[in-house]
Amino acid sequence: MEDTPGPPEQGLPPLLIEAVSYAEDRHWEVAPGTWLIDGDGPARCSCGEPRCELPGAHPAGGADWRRRASAGPGVVRKWWTEHPQASILLPTGRSFDVLDVPEVAGCLALARMERMGLQLGPVVAAPMAAGQVGRRLHFLVLPGVLTKLPEMLRKLGWAPGRLDLVARGEGDWIVAPPSRIGGYSFAQWARPPSAINRWLPDAAELISPLAYACGREVPAARPAPSQPVGVR
């Protein structure tokens, strides 16, 4: 996977083309994010906050961004015509949820799932963001995993919070390709949206190989004994 966005099509900004495509072709709701501004020193976030925790990778326009998110191609086209550098945000908990894992574990699980012939949806490869260690893979799954994940992991013998495996659902978002994250990195597709993966898998189909791969990255990893554990 290259860490650069593809060339512009038809002379239009690539972010505008992709944002409209997500709304028009996949019927995903899209929201405009902030963007990075280059200058002397590190790139800074367009929000103007000197200590922004997610520079160039969080919603623009205030706390009502979820209400304003739209799958209307005309609305999306207008947003990115006005702000062609804005990152593309896809709200989770609506058309899909996301299982978020470290890149190494995600690649291991991805190879295993492909060998098993499991149905897979699109997968985003996200560069390291501020406050994170290493790149991440975001597996798109059917909505509803956020509340179910702790119980899914307990059934596999893992206490909630033991694995670096996170669910993203209602109220959250992911940054979609080819948005820029960090000084020289871009979000990209490890498995791009296609006609083959238009129907998303249920998280229950992917959780076992993902948990297994994440468990390999835990020092002295051993599944916890089966016992009642409080929900995180």
C-alpha positions as CSV (number, residue, x, y, z in Angstrom):
1,M,0.0,0.0,0.0
2,E,1.4,3.4,-1.0
3,D,1.1,6.2,1.5
4,T,0.0,8.9,-1.1
5,P,-3.3,9.7,-2.5
6,G,-4.2,8.9,-6.1
7,P,-4.0,11.5,-8.9
8,P,-6.9,13.9,-9.4
9,E,-9.6,12.9,-11.8
10,Q,-11.2,15.2,-14.3
11,G,-9.2,18.1,-12.8
12,L,-11.3,18.0,-9.6
13,P,-9.8,17.8,-6.1
14,P,-9.4,14.2,-5.1
15,L,-11.1,14.7,-1.8
16,L,-14.2,16.1,-3.5
17,I,-14.3,13.2,-5.9
18,E,-14.1,10.6,-3.2
19,A,-16.5,12.3,-0.8
20,V,-19.2,12.5,-3.5
21,S,-18.4,8.8,-4.4
22,Y,-19.0,7.6,-0.9
23,A,-22.4,9.4,-0.8
24,E,-23.5,8.6,-4.3
25,D,-22.2,5.0,-4.8
26,R,-22.3,3.6,-1.3
27,H,-25.0,5.8,0.2
28,W,-22.8,6.5,3.2
29,E,-23.3,9.7,5.2
30,V,-20.4,12.0,5.0
31,A,-19.3,15.0,7.2
32,P,-16.5,17.5,6.5
33,G,-13.6,17.5,8.8
34,T,-10.8,19.9,9.6
35,W,-7.6,19.9,7.6
36,L,-3.9,20.5,8.1
37,I,-2.2,23.8,7.3
38,D,1.5,23.8,6.5
39,G,3.9,26.5,7.5
40,D,6.9,27.1,9.7
41,G,7.2,24.1,12.0
42,P,4.7,21.2,12.3
43,A,1.5,21.3,10.3
44,R,-1.3,22.8,12.4
45,C,-5.1,22.1,12.4
46,S,-7.5,24.4,10.6
47,C,-9.6,24.6,13.8
48,G,-7.0,27.0,15.2
49,E,-6.5,25.2,18.5
50,P,-2.8,25.1,19.2
51,R,-3.1,21.9,21.2
52,C,-5.6,20.2,19.0
53,E,-5.7,16.5,19.9
54,L,-6.7,15.3,16.4
55,P,-5.2,17.8,14.0
56,G,-6.8,17.6,10.6
57,A,-8.9,14.6,11.6
58,H,-12.0,15.8,13.6
59,P,-15.3,17.3,12.6
60,A,-15.6,20.9,11.5
61,G,-18.5,23.1,12.3
62,G,-19.3,22.4,16.0
63,A,-21.0,19.8,18.1
64,D,-23.9,19.3,15.7
65,W,-21.7,17.6,13.0
66,R,-23.7,14.3,13.3
67,R,-26.9,16.1,12.5
68,R,-25.4,17.8,9.5
69,A,-23.8,14.7,8.1
70,S,-25.4,13.9,4.7
71,A,-25.5,11.2,2.0
72,G,-26.8,13.8,-0.5
73,P,-24.3,14.1,-3.4
74,G,-25.2,17.7,-4.0
75,V,-24.7,18.7,-0.4
76,V,-21.4,16.8,-0.2
77,R,-20.2,18.4,-3.5
78,K,-21.0,21.9,-2.1
79,W,-19.0,21.2,1.1
80,W,-15.9,20.1,-0.7
81,T,-16.2,22.8,-3.4
82,E,-16.1,25.4,-0.6
83,H,-13.3,23.5,1.4
84,P,-11.4,21.2,-1.0
85,Q,-8.8,20.3,1.6
86,A,-11.3,19.2,4.3
87,S,-10.8,15.6,5.6
88,I,-13.6,13.2,4.8
89,L,-15.3,11.9,7.9
90,L,-17.6,8.8,7.9
91,P,-19.9,8.7,10.9
92,T,-20.0,5.3,12.6
93,G,-23.2,3.7,14.1
94,R,-25.3,4.5,11.0
95,S,-24.5,2.6,7.8
96,F,-21.7,0.7,9.5
97,D,-19.7,0.2,12.7
98,V,-16.0,-0.3,12.8
99,L,-13.6,-2.8,14.5
100,D,-10.4,-0.9,15.1
101,V,-7.1,-2.8,15.6
102,P,-3.4,-2.3,15.2
103,E,-2.0,-2.6,11.7
104,V,0.2,-5.7,12.4
105,A,-2.6,-7.6,14.0
106,G,-5.1,-6.4,11.4
107,C,-2.9,-7.6,8.5
108,L,-2.4,-11.0,10.2
109,A,-6.2,-11.3,10.7
110,L,-6.9,-10.1,7.2
111,A,-4.7,-12.8,5.6
112,R,-6.3,-15.5,7.8
113,M,-9.8,-14.4,7.0
114,E,-9.1,-14.4,3.3
115,R,-7.8,-17.9,3.6
116,M,-10.9,-18.9,5.5
117,G,-13.1,-17.4,2.7
118,L,-14.9,-15.1,5.1
119,Q,-17.0,-12.3,3.7
120,L,-15.2,-9.0,4.3
121,G,-16.2,-5.4,3.9
122,P,-14.0,-2.5,3.1
123,V,-11.0,-2.0,5.4
124,V,-9.3,1.4,6.0
125,A,-5.6,1.7,6.8
126,A,-5.2,4.8,9.0
127,P,-1.8,6.4,9.7
128,M,-0.7,7.0,13.3
129,A,-2.6,10.0,14.8
130,A,-1.5,12.2,17.7
131,G,-1.6,10.2,20.9
132,Q,-1.5,6.8,19.1
133,V,1.3,4.3,18.6
134,G,1.4,2.8,15.2
135,R,-1.0,2.6,12.3
136,R,-4.5,1.1,12.5
137,L,-6.8,-1.0,10.4
138,H,-10.5,-0.2,10.5
139,F,-12.8,-3.1,9.5
140,L,-16.3,-2.0,8.4
141,V,-19.1,-4.2,9.8
142,L,-22.8,-4.0,10.3
143,P,-24.0,-1.5,12.9
144,G,-24.6,-2.7,16.5
145,V,-21.2,-4.0,17.6
146,L,-20.4,-1.2,20.1
147,T,-22.5,-2.6,22.9
148,K,-21.9,-6.3,21.9
149,L,-18.1,-6.3,21.8
150,P,-17.4,-6.8,25.6
151,E,-19.6,-9.9,25.6
152,M,-18.1,-11.2,22.4
153,L,-14.6,-11.0,23.8
154,R,-15.7,-12.6,27.1
155,K,-17.1,-15.6,25.2
156,L,-13.6,-16.0,23.6
157,G,-12.0,-15.8,27.1
158,W,-10.7,-12.3,27.0
159,A,-11.5,-9.7,29.6
160,P,-12.8,-6.4,28.2
161,G,-9.9,-4.0,27.7
162,R,-7.2,-6.7,27.6
163,L,-6.9,-6.6,23.8
164,D,-6.2,-3.6,21.6
165,L,-9.5,-4.1,19.8
166,V,-11.9,-1.2,19.8
167,A,-15.4,-0.9,18.5
168,R,-16.5,2.4,17.0
169,G,-20.2,3.1,16.8
170,E,-22.8,5.8,17.4
171,G,-21.3,9.2,18.0
172,D,-17.9,8.3,16.6
173,W,-16.3,8.6,13.1
174,I,-13.4,7.4,11.0
175,V,-11.3,9.4,8.6
176,A,-11.8,8.1,5.0
177,P,-9.3,8.0,2.2
178,P,-7.6,9.9,0.8
179,S,-7.7,12.4,3.7
180,R,-4.4,13.5,5.1
181,I,-3.5,12.5,8.6
182,G,-0.2,13.7,10.0
183,G,2.6,15.6,8.2
184,Y,3.1,13.2,5.2
185,S,0.5,10.4,5.6
186,F,-2.8,9.7,4.1
187,A,-5.7,7.4,5.0
188,Q,-6.0,4.7,2.3
189,W,-8.0,1.5,1.6
190,A,-6.4,-1.8,2.5
191,R,-9.6,-3.3,0.9
192,P,-11.4,-0.6,-1.1
193,P,-15.2,-0.5,-1.5
194,S,-16.4,-2.6,-4.4
195,A,-19.4,-4.4,-5.7
196,I,-18.1,-7.6,-4.0
197,N,-18.1,-6.1,-0.5
198,R,-21.2,-3.9,-0.8
199,W,-22.9,-6.1,1.8
200,L,-21.1,-5.8,5.1
201,P,-20.3,-8.7,7.4
202,D,-21.6,-9.1,11.0
203,A,-18.9,-8.4,13.6
204,A,-19.5,-11.9,15.0
205,E,-18.0,-13.4,11.9
206,L,-14.7,-11.5,12.2
207,I,-14.3,-11.2,16.0
208,S,-12.5,-14.6,16.5
209,P,-9.6,-14.1,14.0
210,L,-9.3,-10.4,15.0
211,A,-9.1,-11.3,18.7
212,Y,-6.6,-14.1,18.0
213,A,-4.4,-11.7,16.0
214,C,-4.6,-9.0,18.7
215,G,-3.9,-11.6,21.4
216,R,-0.5,-12.4,19.7
217,E,0.5,-8.8,20.3
218,V,-0.2,-8.9,24.1
219,P,2.8,-9.7,26.2
220,A,2.4,-13.1,27.9
221,A,-1.1,-13.2,26.4
222,R,-3.4,-15.8,27.8
223,P,-7.2,-15.7,27.6
224,A,-8.8,-14.9,31.0
225,P,-10.7,-17.7,32.8
226,S,-14.4,-17.7,32.2
227,Q,-15.9,-15.7,35.0
228,P,-18.3,-12.6,35.3
229,V,-16.4,-9.5,34.4
230,G,-17.8,-5.9,34.7
231,V,-18.5,-4.2,31.4
232,R,-16.0,-1.5,30.5
